[in-house]
Short mmCIF file of C-alpha atoms in Angstrom, two decimals:
data_model
loop_
_atom_site.label_atom_id
_atom_site.label_comp_id
_atom_site.label_asym_id
_atom_site.label_seq_id
_atom_site.Cartn_x
_atom_site.Cartn_y
_atom_site.Cartn_z
CA MET A 1495 131.95 84.57 178.03
CA ILE A 1496 128.84 82.46 179.46
CA GLN A 1497 129.76 80.70 182.75
CA LEU A 1498 128.33 77.40 183.37
CA VAL A 1499 127.32 75.06 185.85
CA VAL A 1500 126.52 72.19 184.80
CA ALA A 1501 124.45 68.92 186.62
CA GLY A 1502 125.13 65.48 186.67
CA ILE A 1503 128.59 66.38 184.93
CA ALA A 1504 130.05 62.80 185.19
CA GLY A 1505 127.34 61.42 183.25
CA ARG A 1506 127.72 61.17 179.59
CA MET A 1507 125.84 63.96 178.57
CA GLY A 1508 127.87 66.15 180.94
CA GLN A 1509 130.91 64.94 179.92
CA ARG A 1510 130.09 65.75 176.92
CA ILE A 1511 128.71 69.13 177.51
CA HIS A 1512 132.29 69.87 179.38
CA ALA A 1513 133.88 68.84 176.20
CA LEU A 1514 132.30 70.90 173.91
CA ALA A 1515 132.05 73.70 175.88
CA SER A 1516 135.49 73.74 176.43
CA GLN A 1517 136.15 73.90 172.95
CA ASP A 1518 133.98 77.15 172.57
CA PRO A 1519 135.09 80.37 173.18
CA ALA A 1520 131.66 81.50 174.36
CA PHE A 1521 131.50 79.21 177.06
CA ARG A 1522 133.80 78.65 180.64
CA VAL A 1523 132.25 75.81 183.16
CA ALA A 1524 132.90 76.95 186.13
CA TYR A 1525 131.83 74.15 188.37
CA GLY A 1526 130.71 70.59 188.08
CA LEU A 1527 127.36 69.67 190.32
CA GLU A 1528 127.37 65.77 191.47
CA ILE A 1529 125.77 63.62 194.19
CA PRO A 1530 127.69 64.02 197.45
CA GLY A 1531 130.53 61.42 197.97
CA HIS A 1532 130.72 61.21 193.94
CA THR A 1533 134.53 60.88 193.22
CA ALA A 1534 134.55 61.98 189.29
CA THR A 1535 137.24 64.09 188.17
CA LEU A 1536 137.69 66.14 185.22
CA PRO A 1537 141.13 68.17 184.49
CA GLY A 1538 140.94 71.84 185.56
CA LEU A 1539 137.40 71.66 186.73
CA PRO A 1540 136.02 71.53 190.23
CA ILE A 1541 133.25 69.26 190.84
CA GLY A 1542 131.25 68.24 194.15
CA SER A 1543 127.72 68.71 195.72
CA ASP A 1544 128.10 72.69 196.53
CA LYS A 1545 125.04 73.97 195.47
CA SER A 1546 125.95 77.29 196.38
CA GLN A 1547 128.52 77.39 193.28
CA ILE A 1548 125.17 78.34 191.20
CA GLN A 1549 125.93 82.05 191.97
CA LYS A 1550 129.23 81.93 189.92
CA ALA A 1551 127.17 80.46 186.66
CA ASP A 1552 125.23 82.62 184.08
CA VAL A 1553 123.42 79.54 183.26
CA VAL A 1554 122.84 76.32 184.81
CA ILE A 1555 122.53 73.08 182.23
CA ASP A 1556 120.99 69.95 183.70
CA PHE A 1557 120.68 66.74 182.25
CA THR A 1558 120.15 64.67 185.22
CA VAL A 1559 116.97 62.68 186.58
CA ALA A 1560 113.39 64.29 187.15
CA GLU A 1561 113.89 64.17 191.22
CA ALA A 1562 117.39 65.83 190.87
CA THR A 1563 116.07 68.21 188.57
CA VAL A 1564 113.23 69.67 190.51
CA GLY A 1565 115.48 69.72 193.60
CA LEU A 1566 117.87 72.02 192.10
CA LEU A 1567 115.71 74.16 190.89
CA PRO A 1568 115.17 75.84 194.42
CA GLU A 1569 118.90 77.17 194.23
CA VAL A 1570 118.73 78.17 191.00
CA VAL A 1571 115.96 80.44 191.96
CA LYS A 1572 117.71 81.73 194.74
CA TYR A 1573 120.61 82.90 192.76
CA GLN A 1574 118.39 83.74 189.93
CA LYS A 1575 120.21 82.11 187.29
CA GLY A 1576 118.94 81.01 184.09
CA ILE A 1577 119.13 77.17 183.53
CA VAL A 1578 118.60 74.68 180.58
CA ILE A 1579 116.61 71.67 181.03
CA GLY A 1580 117.63 68.43 179.18
CA THR A 1581 115.86 65.81 181.57
CA THR A 1582 113.19 63.72 180.87
CA GLY A 1583 110.40 61.76 182.90
CA PHE A 1584 108.84 64.14 184.81
CA SER A 1585 105.51 63.84 186.60
CA PRO A 1586 102.59 66.50 186.04
CA GLN A 1587 103.58 67.67 189.45
CA GLN A 1588 107.00 67.72 188.82
CA GLU A 1589 106.24 70.05 185.55
CA SER A 1590 103.84 72.24 187.79
CA VAL A 1591 106.94 73.11 190.08
CA ILE A 1592 108.77 73.77 187.07
CA ALA A 1593 106.42 75.79 185.68
CA ASP A 1594 106.26 77.79 188.95
CA ALA A 1595 110.15 78.44 188.76
CA ALA A 1596 109.73 79.93 185.60
CA GLN A 1597 108.24 82.88 187.08
CA LYS A 1598 110.86 83.59 188.84
CA ILE A 1599 114.01 82.21 186.29
CA PRO A 1600 114.03 82.05 182.35
CA ILE A 1601 113.67 78.16 182.09
CA VAL A 1602 114.74 76.53 178.60
CA ILE A 1603 112.63 73.06 178.75
CA SER A 1604 113.24 70.22 176.02
CA PHE A 1605 112.60 66.41 175.90
CA ASN A 1606 115.29 66.66 172.97
CA MET A 1607 117.76 69.51 172.62
CA SER A 1608 118.65 68.28 169.12
CA LEU A 1609 118.11 71.26 166.66
CA GLY A 1610 117.40 68.43 164.09
CA VAL A 1611 114.25 66.70 166.11
CA ASN A 1612 112.69 70.02 167.02
CA VAL A 1613 112.38 70.62 163.22
CA PHE A 1614 111.35 67.14 162.95
CA PHE A 1615 108.81 68.01 165.64
CA LYS A 1616 107.74 71.17 163.66
CA VAL A 1617 107.28 69.18 160.38
CA ALA A 1618 105.49 66.30 162.29
CA GLN A 1619 102.58 69.69 163.41
CA GLU A 1620 102.29 70.92 160.45
CA ILE A 1621 101.32 67.39 158.87
CA ALA A 1622 99.08 66.57 161.51
CA LYS A 1623 97.42 70.06 160.67
CA ALA A 1624 96.82 68.88 157.06
CA LEU A 1625 96.00 65.22 157.67
CA PRO A 1626 93.94 66.07 160.58
CA ARG A 1627 91.76 62.55 160.45
CA TYR A 1628 94.64 60.35 160.12
CA SER A 1629 95.55 58.00 162.85
CA VAL A 1630 99.07 58.85 164.27
CA HIS A 1631 101.10 55.98 165.60
CA ILE A 1632 104.96 56.76 167.06
CA GLN A 1633 107.64 54.00 167.56
CA GLU A 1634 110.78 55.55 169.41
CA THR A 1635 113.87 53.31 170.35
CA HIS A 1636 116.72 54.41 172.80
CA HIS A 1637 119.60 52.33 174.39
CA ALA A 1638 118.74 49.92 176.95
CA LYS A 1639 119.70 51.93 180.25
CA LYS A 1640 116.88 54.30 179.29
CA LYS A 1641 114.19 54.43 181.82
CA ASP A 1642 111.17 56.30 181.03
CA ALA A 1643 109.34 54.96 177.93
CA PRO A 1644 107.74 56.33 175.84
CA SER A 1645 110.77 58.82 175.48
CA GLY A 1646 110.23 62.38 176.55
CA SER A 1647 110.39 63.27 172.77
CA ALA A 1648 107.57 60.67 171.77
CA LEU A 1649 105.54 62.14 174.12
CA GLN A 1650 106.33 65.78 173.05
CA ALA A 1651 105.97 65.05 169.47
CA GLY A 1652 102.40 63.17 170.50
CA ARG A 1653 101.21 66.22 172.25
CA LEU A 1654 102.26 68.80 169.59
CA ILE A 1655 100.34 66.30 167.01
CA GLU A 1656 96.91 65.79 169.46
CA LYS A 1657 96.98 69.61 170.08
CA VAL A 1658 96.04 69.99 166.19
CA THR A 1659 94.03 66.70 165.70
CA LYS A 1660 92.32 66.78 168.92
CA GLN A 1661 93.31 62.51 168.38
CA LYS A 1662 94.83 60.29 170.47
CA VAL A 1663 98.25 59.40 169.46
CA THR A 1664 99.65 55.87 170.12
CA TYR A 1665 102.99 54.77 171.25
CA GLU A 1666 105.52 51.96 171.16
CA SER A 1667 108.99 51.91 173.01
CA PHE A 1668 111.95 49.74 172.25
CA ARG A 1669 115.27 49.75 174.19
CA GLU A 1670 117.92 48.44 172.45
CA GLY A 1671 121.86 48.32 173.21
CA ASP A 1672 123.50 52.08 172.70
CA VAL A 1673 120.93 53.36 170.18
CA VAL A 1674 121.12 57.25 171.01
CA GLY A 1675 117.63 57.61 169.51
CA ASP A 1676 115.04 57.10 166.77
CA HIS A 1677 111.85 58.63 166.36
CA ARG A 1678 109.46 57.63 163.32
CA ILE A 1679 105.88 59.03 162.87
CA VAL A 1680 103.15 56.80 161.17
CA PHE A 1681 100.34 59.21 159.83
CA GLN A 1682 97.63 56.27 158.83
CA GLY A 1683 95.34 57.28 156.56
CA PRO A 1684 92.49 54.93 154.79
CA ALA A 1685 94.36 54.34 151.68
CA ASP A 1686 98.03 55.78 152.28
CA ARG A 1687 100.67 56.13 155.27
CA LEU A 1688 102.90 59.09 155.61
CA GLU A 1689 106.38 58.46 157.77
CA LEU A 1690 108.44 60.70 159.37
CA PHE A 1691 111.49 59.58 160.88
CA HIS A 1692 114.69 61.19 162.38
CA HIS A 1693 117.93 59.41 163.89
CA ALA A 1694 120.45 60.65 165.95
CA GLU A 1695 123.84 59.15 165.15
CA SER A 1696 125.75 60.81 168.08
CA ARG A 1697 124.54 62.33 171.60
CA ASP A 1698 126.39 65.16 170.53
CA ILE A 1699 123.74 66.69 168.86
CA PHE A 1700 121.86 67.31 172.21
CA VAL A 1701 125.17 68.91 173.42
CA VAL A 1702 125.24 71.24 170.34
CA GLY A 1703 121.22 72.49 170.57
CA ALA A 1704 121.61 72.73 174.86
CA LEU A 1705 124.83 75.31 174.29
CA GLN A 1706 122.69 77.05 171.64
CA ALA A 1707 120.04 77.16 174.37
CA ALA A 1708 122.26 78.34 177.22
CA ARG A 1709 123.67 81.11 174.84
CA TRP A 1710 119.91 82.27 174.21
CA VAL A 1711 118.67 81.86 177.70
CA ALA A 1712 121.78 83.84 179.11
CA ASP A 1713 120.01 87.04 178.81
CA LYS A 1714 116.44 86.34 179.16
CA LYS A 1715 113.56 87.22 181.10
CA PRO A 1716 111.91 84.91 183.46
CA GLY A 1717 109.90 82.43 181.47
CA LEU A 1718 109.54 78.80 180.32
CA TYR A 1719 110.89 78.62 177.18
CA SER A 1720 111.39 75.53 174.05
CA MET A 1721 114.00 74.94 171.72
CA TRP A 1722 111.46 76.17 169.41
CA ASP A 1723 111.56 79.85 171.07
CA VAL A 1724 115.69 79.20 170.88
CA LEU A 1725 115.62 78.24 166.98
CA GLY A 1726 112.69 80.80 165.94
CA LEU A 1727 110.25 78.32 164.91
#
């Protein structure tokens, strides 16, 4: 059984991770991390701001905010645990901190943990390889409370495409209601257009991916891994 510490346990993603992990005999949530003074409660689960509880985990799962994730990493390194990071909105400096930590512990990081989205990324890169002279525009829509724009998923798709085409990708962001996540990649040629689209119907797609990543990273050596590594893409 894999012991989990979930950072941001009171958030929407944290609660769903707890719910789905509790239904899976492969996992046990040992502790829920929250900010000091938080009054969240979940049946049968200790919740608090005591980072020393990380020592009880095999893997930490973090869906919080960039500053909190980076602030948590020294404790994860201290106790030599693996971590799955689904947080988005990191600055280049914060990404450097994560890369440094990955020299000491195994880290799976993805701006989108969805299994389907990661296949979407892979297909997008293959299309870009086949159509390197087509311009690429990415449209993304998320819920109104999402702070970062473009989304981490859109930026990740763009980086993968730019890696093979060496051309800049353009972005367009929309924030509407409670949209979980829509991503459309438009490949525009001189005489035709190809569109690739992914629609997320529930945030549970991210939870399923995060738990699969936790299962995979639990016995891995230090390194910076992606969901492509988890899925063998």
